[in-house]
Coordinates of C-alpha atoms in Angstrom, one line a residue:
X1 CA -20.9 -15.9 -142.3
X2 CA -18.6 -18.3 -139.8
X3 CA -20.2 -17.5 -135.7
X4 CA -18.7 -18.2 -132.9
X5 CA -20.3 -18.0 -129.5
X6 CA -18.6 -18.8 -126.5
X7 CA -19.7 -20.2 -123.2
X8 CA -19.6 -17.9 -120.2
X9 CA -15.3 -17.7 -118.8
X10 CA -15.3 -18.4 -115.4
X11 CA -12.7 -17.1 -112.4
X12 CA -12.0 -17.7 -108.9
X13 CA -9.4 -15.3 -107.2
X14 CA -8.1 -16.2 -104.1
X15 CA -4.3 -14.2 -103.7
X16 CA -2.9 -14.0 -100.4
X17 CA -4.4 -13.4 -97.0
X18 CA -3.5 -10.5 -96.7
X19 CA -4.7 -8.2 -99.9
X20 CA -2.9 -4.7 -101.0
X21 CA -2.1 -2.6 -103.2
X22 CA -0.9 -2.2 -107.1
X23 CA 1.3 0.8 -106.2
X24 CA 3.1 2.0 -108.9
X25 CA 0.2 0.8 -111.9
X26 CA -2.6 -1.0 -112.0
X27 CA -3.6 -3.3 -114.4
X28 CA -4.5 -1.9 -117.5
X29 CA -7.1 -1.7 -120.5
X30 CA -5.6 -4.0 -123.3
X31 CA -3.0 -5.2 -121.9
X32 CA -0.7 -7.0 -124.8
X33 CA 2.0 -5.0 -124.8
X34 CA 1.7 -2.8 -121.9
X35 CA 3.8 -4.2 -118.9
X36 CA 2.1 -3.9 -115.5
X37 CA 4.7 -2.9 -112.4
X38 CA 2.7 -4.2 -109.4
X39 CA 4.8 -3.9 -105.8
X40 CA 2.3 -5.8 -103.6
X41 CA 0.0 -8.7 -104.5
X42 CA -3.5 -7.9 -105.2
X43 CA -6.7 -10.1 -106.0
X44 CA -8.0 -7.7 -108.9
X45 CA -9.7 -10.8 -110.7
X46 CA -10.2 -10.5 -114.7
X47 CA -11.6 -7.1 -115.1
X48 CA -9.3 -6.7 -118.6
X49 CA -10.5 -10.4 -119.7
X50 CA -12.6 -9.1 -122.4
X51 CA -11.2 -10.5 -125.8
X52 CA -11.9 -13.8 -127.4
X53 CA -8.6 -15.9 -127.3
X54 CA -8.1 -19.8 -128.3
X55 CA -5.3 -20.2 -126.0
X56 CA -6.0 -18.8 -122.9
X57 CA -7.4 -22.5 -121.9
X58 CA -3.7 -23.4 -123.0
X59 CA -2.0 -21.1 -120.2
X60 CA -2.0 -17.9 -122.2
X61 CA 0.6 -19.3 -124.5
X62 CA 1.3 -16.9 -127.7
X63 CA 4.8 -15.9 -128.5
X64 CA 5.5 -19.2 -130.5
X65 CA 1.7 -20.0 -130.9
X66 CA -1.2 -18.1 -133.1
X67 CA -3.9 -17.2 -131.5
X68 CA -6.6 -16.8 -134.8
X69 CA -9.0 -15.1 -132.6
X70 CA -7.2 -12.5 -129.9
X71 CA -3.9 -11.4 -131.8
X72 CA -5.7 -8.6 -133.8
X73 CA -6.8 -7.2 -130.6
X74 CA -3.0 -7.1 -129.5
X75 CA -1.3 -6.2 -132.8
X76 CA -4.1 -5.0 -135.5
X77 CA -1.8 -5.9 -138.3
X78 CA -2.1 -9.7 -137.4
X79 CA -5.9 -9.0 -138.7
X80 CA -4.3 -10.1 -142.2
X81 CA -4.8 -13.9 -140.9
X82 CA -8.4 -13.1 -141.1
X83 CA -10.5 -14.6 -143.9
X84 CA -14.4 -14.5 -143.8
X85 CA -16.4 -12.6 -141.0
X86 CA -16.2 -14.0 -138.0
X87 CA -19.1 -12.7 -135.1
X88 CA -17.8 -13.6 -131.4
X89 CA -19.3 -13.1 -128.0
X90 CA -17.1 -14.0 -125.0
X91 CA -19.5 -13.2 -122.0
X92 CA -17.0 -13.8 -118.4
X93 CA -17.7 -13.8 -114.9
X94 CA -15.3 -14.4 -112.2
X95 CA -15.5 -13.7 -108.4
X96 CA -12.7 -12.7 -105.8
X97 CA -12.5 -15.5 -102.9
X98 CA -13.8 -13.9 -99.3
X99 CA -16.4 -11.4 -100.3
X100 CA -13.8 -9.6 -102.0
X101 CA -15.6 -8.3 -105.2
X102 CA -16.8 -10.2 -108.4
X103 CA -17.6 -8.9 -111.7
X104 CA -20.1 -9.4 -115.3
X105 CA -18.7 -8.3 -119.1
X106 CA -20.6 -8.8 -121.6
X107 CA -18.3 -8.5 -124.7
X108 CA -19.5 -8.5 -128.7
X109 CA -16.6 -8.7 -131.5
X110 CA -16.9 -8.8 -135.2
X111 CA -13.7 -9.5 -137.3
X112 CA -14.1 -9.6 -140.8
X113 CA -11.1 -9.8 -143.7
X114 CA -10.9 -9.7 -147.3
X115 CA -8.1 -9.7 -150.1
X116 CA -7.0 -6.7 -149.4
X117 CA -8.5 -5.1 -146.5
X118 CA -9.4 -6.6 -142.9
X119 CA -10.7 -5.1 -140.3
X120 CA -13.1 -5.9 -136.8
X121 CA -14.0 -4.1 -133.6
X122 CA -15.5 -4.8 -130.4
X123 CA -18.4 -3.2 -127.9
X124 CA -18.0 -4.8 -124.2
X125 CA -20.5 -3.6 -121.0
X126 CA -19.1 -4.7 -117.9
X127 CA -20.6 -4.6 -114.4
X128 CA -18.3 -4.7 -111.2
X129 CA -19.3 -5.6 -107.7
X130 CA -17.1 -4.2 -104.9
X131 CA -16.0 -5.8 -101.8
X132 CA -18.1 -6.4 -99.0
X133 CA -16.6 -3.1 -96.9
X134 CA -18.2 -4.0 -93.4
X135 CA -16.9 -7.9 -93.8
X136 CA -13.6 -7.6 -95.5
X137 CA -12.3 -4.3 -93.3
X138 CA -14.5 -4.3 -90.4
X139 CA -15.6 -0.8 -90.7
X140 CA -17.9 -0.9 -87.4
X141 CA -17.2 2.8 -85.6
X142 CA -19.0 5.9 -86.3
X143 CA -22.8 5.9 -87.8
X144 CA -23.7 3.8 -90.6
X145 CA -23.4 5.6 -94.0
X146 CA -23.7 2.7 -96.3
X147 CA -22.8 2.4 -100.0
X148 CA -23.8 4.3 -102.8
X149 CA -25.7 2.5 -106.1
X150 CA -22.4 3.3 -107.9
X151 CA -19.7 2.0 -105.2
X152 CA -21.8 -1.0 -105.0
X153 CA -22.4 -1.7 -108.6
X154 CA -20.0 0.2 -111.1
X155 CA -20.6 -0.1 -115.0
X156 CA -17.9 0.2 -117.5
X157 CA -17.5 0.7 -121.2
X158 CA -15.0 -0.5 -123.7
X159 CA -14.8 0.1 -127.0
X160 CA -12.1 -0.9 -129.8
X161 CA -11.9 -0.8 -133.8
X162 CA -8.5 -1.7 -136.0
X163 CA -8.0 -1.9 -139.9
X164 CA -5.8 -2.8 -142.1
X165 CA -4.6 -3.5 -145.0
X166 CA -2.3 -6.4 -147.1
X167 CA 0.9 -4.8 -149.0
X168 CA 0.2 -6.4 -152.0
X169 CA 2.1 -9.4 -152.8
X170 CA 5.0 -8.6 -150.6
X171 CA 3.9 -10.4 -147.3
X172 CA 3.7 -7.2 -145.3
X173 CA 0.2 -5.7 -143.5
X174 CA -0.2 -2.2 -141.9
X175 CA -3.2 -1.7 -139.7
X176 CA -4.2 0.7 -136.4
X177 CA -6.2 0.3 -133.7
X178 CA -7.7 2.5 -131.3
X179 CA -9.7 1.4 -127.7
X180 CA -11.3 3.4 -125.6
X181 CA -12.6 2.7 -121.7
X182 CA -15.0 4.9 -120.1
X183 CA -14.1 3.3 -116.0
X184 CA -16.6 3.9 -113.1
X185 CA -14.6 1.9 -111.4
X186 CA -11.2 -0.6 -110.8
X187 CA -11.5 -3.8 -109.5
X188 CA -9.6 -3.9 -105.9
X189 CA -9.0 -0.1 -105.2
X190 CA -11.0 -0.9 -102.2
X191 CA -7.6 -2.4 -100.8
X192 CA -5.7 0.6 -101.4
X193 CA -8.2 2.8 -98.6
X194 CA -9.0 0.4 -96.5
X195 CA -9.7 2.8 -93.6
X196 CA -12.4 4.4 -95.4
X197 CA -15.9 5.0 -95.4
X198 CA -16.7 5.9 -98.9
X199 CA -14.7 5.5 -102.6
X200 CA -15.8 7.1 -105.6
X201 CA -14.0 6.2 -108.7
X202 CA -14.4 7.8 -112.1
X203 CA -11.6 6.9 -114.8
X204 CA -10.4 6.4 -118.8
X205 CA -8.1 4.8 -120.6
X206 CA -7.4 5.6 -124.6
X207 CA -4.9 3.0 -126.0
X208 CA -3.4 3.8 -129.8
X209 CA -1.5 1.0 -132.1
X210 CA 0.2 1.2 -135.0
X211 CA 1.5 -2.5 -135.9
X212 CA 3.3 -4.4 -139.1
X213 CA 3.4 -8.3 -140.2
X214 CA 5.1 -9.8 -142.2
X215 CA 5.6 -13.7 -143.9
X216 CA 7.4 -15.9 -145.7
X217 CA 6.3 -18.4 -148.1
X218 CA 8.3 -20.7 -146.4
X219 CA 6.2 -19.9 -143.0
X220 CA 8.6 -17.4 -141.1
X221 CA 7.0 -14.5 -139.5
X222 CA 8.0 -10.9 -138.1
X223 CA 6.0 -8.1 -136.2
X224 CA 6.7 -4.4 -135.2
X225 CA 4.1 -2.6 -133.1
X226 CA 3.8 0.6 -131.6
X227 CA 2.0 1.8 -129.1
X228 CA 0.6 4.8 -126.7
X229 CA -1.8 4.3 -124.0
X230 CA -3.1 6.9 -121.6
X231 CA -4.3 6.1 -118.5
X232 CA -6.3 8.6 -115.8
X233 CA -8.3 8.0 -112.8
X234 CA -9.4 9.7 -109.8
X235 CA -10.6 8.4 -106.7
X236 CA -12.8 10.6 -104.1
X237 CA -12.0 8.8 -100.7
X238 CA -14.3 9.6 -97.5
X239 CA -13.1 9.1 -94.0
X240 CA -15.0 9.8 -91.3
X241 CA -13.5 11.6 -88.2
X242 CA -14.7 11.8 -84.4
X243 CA -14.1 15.5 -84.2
X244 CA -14.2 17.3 -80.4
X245 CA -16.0 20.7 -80.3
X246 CA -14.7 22.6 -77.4
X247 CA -17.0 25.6 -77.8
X248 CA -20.3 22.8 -77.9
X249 CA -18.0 20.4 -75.8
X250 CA -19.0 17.5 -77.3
X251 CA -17.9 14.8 -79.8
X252 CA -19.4 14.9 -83.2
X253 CA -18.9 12.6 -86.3
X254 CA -17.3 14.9 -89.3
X255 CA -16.7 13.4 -92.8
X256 CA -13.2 14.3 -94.7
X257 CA -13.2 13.9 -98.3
X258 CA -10.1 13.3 -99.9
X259 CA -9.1 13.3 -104.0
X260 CA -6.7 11.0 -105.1
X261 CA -5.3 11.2 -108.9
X262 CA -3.6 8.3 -110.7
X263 CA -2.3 8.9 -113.8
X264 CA -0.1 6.3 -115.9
X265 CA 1.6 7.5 -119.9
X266 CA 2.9 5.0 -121.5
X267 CA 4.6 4.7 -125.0
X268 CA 5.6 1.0 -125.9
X269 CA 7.9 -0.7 -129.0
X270 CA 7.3 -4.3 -129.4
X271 CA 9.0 -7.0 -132.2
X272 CA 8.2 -10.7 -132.8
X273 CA 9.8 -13.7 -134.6
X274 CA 8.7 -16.9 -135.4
X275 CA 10.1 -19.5 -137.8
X276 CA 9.3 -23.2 -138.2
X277 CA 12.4 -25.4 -136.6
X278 CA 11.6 -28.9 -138.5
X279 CA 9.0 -30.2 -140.3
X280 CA 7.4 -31.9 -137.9
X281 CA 5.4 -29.2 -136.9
X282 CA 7.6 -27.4 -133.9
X283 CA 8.0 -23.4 -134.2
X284 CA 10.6 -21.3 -132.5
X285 CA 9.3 -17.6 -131.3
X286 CA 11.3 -14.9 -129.7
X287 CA 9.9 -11.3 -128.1
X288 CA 11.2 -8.3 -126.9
X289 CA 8.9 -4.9 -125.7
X290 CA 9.6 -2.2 -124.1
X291 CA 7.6 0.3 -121.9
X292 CA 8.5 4.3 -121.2
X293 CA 6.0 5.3 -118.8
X294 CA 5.8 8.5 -116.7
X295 CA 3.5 8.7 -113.7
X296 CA 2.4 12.5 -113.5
X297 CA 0.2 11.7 -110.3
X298 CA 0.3 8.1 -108.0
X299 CA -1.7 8.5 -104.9
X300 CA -0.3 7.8 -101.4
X301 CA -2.5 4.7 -100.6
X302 CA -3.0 3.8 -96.8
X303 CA -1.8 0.3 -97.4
X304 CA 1.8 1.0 -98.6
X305 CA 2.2 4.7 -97.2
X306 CA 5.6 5.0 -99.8
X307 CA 5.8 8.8 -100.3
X308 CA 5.6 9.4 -103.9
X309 CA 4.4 12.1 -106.4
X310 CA 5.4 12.2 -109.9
X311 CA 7.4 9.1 -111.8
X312 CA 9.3 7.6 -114.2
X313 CA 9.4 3.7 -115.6
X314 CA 11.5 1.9 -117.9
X315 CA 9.9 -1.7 -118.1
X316 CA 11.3 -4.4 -120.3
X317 CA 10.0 -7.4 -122.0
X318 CA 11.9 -10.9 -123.3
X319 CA 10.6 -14.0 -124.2
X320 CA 11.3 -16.9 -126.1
X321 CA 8.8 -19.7 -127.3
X322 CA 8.1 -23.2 -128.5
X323 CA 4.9 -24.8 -130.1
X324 CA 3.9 -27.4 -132.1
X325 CA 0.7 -28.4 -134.2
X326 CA 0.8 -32.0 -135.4
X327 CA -2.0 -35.1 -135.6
X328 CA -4.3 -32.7 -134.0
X329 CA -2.2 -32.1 -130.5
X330 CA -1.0 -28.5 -130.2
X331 CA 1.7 -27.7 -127.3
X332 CA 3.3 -24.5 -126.5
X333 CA 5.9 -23.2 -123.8
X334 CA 6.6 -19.1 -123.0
X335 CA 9.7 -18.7 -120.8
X336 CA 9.8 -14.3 -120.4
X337 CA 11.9 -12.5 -118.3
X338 CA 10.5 -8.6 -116.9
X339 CA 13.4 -6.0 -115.4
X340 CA 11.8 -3.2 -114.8
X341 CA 13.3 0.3 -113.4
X342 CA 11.1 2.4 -111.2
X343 CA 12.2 5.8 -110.2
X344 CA 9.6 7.9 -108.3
X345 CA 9.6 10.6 -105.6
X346 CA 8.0 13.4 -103.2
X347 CA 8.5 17.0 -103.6
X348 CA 9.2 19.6 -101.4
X349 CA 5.6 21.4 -100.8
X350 CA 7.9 24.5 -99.8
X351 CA 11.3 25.0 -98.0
X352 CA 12.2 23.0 -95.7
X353 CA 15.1 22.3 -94.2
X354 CA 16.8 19.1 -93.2
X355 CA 18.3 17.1 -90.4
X356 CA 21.6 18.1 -91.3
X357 CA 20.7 22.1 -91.9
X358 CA 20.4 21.7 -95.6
X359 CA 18.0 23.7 -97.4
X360 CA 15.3 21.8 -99.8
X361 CA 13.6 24.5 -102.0
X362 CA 9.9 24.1 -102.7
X363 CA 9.5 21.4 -105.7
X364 CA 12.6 19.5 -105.2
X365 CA 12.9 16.3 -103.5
X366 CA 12.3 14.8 -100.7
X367 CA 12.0 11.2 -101.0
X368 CA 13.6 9.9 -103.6
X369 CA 12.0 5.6 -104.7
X370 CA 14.1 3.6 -106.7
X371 CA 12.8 0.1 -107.9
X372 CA 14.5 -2.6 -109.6
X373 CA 12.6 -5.4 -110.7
X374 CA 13.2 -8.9 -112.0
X375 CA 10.1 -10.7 -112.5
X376 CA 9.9 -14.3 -114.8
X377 CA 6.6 -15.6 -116.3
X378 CA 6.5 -19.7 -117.6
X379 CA 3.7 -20.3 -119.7
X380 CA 2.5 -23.5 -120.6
X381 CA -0.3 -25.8 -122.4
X382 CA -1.5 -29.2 -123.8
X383 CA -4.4 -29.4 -126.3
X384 CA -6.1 -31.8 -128.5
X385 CA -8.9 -31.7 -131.0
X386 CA -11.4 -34.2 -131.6
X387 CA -13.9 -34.7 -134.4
X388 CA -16.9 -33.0 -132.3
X389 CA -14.6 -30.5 -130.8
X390 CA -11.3 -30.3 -128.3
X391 CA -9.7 -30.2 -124.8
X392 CA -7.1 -27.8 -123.2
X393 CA -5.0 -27.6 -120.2
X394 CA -2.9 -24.7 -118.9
X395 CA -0.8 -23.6 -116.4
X396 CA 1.1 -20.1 -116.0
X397 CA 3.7 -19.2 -113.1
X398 CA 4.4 -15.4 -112.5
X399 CA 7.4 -14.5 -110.1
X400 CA 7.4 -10.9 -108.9
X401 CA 10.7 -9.8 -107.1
X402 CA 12.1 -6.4 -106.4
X403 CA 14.0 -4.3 -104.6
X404 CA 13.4 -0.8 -102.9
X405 CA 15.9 1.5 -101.9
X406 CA 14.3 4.3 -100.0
X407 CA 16.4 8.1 -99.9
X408 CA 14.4 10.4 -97.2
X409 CA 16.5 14.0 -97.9
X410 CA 15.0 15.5 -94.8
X411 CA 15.3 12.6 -92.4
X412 CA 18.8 11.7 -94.5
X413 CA 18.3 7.9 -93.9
X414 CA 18.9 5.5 -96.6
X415 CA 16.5 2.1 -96.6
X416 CA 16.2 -0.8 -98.5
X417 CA 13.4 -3.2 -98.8
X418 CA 13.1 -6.8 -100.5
X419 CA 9.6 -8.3 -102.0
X420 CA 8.4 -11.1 -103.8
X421 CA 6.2 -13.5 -104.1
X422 CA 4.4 -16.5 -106.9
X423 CA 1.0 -16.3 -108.3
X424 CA -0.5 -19.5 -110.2
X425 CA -2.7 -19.5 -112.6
X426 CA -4.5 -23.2 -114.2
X427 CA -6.8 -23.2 -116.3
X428 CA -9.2 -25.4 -119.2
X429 CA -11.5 -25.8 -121.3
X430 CA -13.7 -27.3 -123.5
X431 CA -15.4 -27.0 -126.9
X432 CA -17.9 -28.1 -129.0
X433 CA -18.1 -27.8 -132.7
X434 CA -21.3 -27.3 -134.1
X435 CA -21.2 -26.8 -138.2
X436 CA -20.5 -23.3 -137.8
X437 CA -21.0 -22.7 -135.0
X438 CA -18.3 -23.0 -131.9
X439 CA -18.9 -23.6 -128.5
X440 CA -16.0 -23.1 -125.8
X441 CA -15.9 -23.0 -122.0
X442 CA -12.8 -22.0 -120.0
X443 CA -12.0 -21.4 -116.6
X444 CA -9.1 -19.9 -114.5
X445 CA -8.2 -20.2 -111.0
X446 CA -5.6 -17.7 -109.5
X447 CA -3.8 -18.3 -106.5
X448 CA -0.9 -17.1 -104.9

């Protein structure tokens, strides 16, 4: 039996000065193929970081370059690569800069493979510590309520299982997965309710995958996946209001519970190709996903205060990729370009009737969103093996830039809006080989 055990990930958030709020989707349980549409920047740190991975030292590199230990976590299929059992642990910790949350996981994977079946699955625990209310948002009127055990210290669960099976001698492999998340809570939803007293969170997130690979003898490969991912939470948000009593005349403190819903569908198509270019070890790769999400519920969050109800998303995904493995040294580039189209709205709680004396019937619209996004992702990293283990070196450069044009059908003003901003992400590490046993230490820093 081949272990692995791997040295504790480590992460130091520090985004902008001014922290907000993922408004049209968060980021999500196993990410992969499921493209996240973020409109402000937020310091959510790596709540999702749960997978073992060899190249996320090397800047997260992957469409040109195998990654042995996290691509059957992304596409099950790639399980095939698998060959004895393989027992990894991946235990990360990363904190968000200014008192602004940190979190624990404690993940445990098994992967296994045979000649004709492979299969693996993975248990993770994970302890999140929220933001430091008082300090971060000054919260200092009204009488002191505290924090609950659970909006100090949420737990979450994550569970996944795939398996598979190789075609014969054809070169193909068919395999499923399935996760599960059982969420107490989301890492930076403090951000989106700043004005409040109290959050409860309670959420879950079930992701389904249905992927094919295929190779060539002469070391081309291919990859179709499939996907569906449901995500739901709901967030109980406290405020506290100074309420006059005339009948008493006198002030009193009264608290106002409000329940928010966010609710993300999304069904996702994803192909790969790789091929080797010469024989010097350098591989071409090229990707393309795409994302149809609806939004049955987003929440109108204090920081952004965009009326919005329902939702639809069309986001898309290209990349192209170089790598190479030779004497030892591996490099490898991503260049991948996001346009994403956002439509979402408000509707009509009843009639109502414009500026202009027309008539909006209860459930139509009356603020109408549309989004356009073109956001770019670089992706690159530098490795080297040694005879008692290797070095890596990565760097990753995400540009997010959009445009909003606003449509309010009772005010009937038209508005446009223009964001974007640049997050870095470097990163290392480190390991040791030990028979066999393997050692490895990476850490990220985000900034932006």
């Amino acid at each position: 039996m081949k272990t692995r055990s791997w040295t504790p990930n480590t992460t130091l958030c520090a985004i902008a000065a001014t922290l907000a709020a993922v408004s049209l989707s968060r980021a999500e349980p196993a990410a992969g193929q499921l493209i996240p549409i973020r409109t402000v920047p937020v310091a959510s740190g790596d709540q999702f970081l749960m997978y073992p991975s060899e190249n996320l030292a090397l800047g997260g590199t992957s469409i040109a370059l195998e990654d042995r230990l996290l691509d059957p976590f992304i596409n099950p299929a790639k399980g095939a690569r698998l060959t004895g059992p393989t027992l990894v642990t991946s235990p990360t910790f990363y904190v968000v800069s200014n008192q602004n949350g940190s979190g624990r996981t404690l993940p445990i994977a098994m992967l296994a493979g045979s000649e004709g079946w492979f299969g693996g699955g993975s248990f993770s625990l994970q302890e999140l510590i929220a933001a430091d209310r008082d300090r971060v948002f000054g919260i200092w009127w009204g009488p002191d309520v505290g924090q609950t055990l659970r909006e100090q210290s949420a737990t979450n669960l994550y569970l996944h299982g795939f398996l598979g099976r190789r075609l014969g001698e054809s070169g193909l492999s068919l395999a499923g997965s399935v996760s599960w998340a059982s969420l107490g809570a989301i890492d930076g939803v403090e951000h989106l309710y700043a004005l409040s007293q109290r959050i409860d969170q309670d959420g879950s997130n079930v992701d389904l995958r249905l992927g094919l690979l295929g190779e060539t003898e002469s070391g081309q490969s291919f990859e179709a996946l499939v996907l569906h991912s449901r995500f739901e939470a709901t967030h109980d948000v406290s405020y506290l209001d100074n309420v006059w009593f005339e009948d008493r005349m006198f002030w009193q403190w009264v608290t106002r519970t409000e329940t928010n819903r966010d609710e993300t569908h999304t069904t996702g198509v994803h192909l790969a190709y790789t091929a080797p270019l010469t024989e010097t070890g350098w591989r071409f790769g090229t990707s393309a996903t795409v994302n149809a999400k609806s939004h049955p519920k987003i929440p109108n969050y204090e920081i952004q205060n965009i009326p919005r109800d329902p939702g639809d998303s069309w986001a898309y995904d290209f990349g192209v990729g170089l790598s190479r493995r030779l004497s030892g040294t591996t490099v490898g580039i991503d260049l991948v370009f996001e346009p994403i189209w956002s439509d979402t709205w408000a509707e009509a709680a009843g009639d109502t009737v414009s500026t202009g004396g027309d008539v909006i019937r209860a459930g139509e619209k009356t603020v109408e969103n549309e989004f356009f996004f073109s956001n770019a992702t670089i992706r690159m990293g530098l490795g080297h093996d040694f005879s008692w283990g290797g070095v890596g070196l990565g760097v990753a450069l995400r540009a997010i830039r959009y445009e909003l044009e606003q449509f309010d059908n009772i005010e009937e003003t038209r508005r446009t809006q223009r964001e974007n901003w640049m997050e870095w992400t470097p990163s290392w590490g480190v390991t040791v080989g030990l028979a066999d046993l393997e050692l490895r230490y990476l850490g990220r820093v985000t900034t932006g």
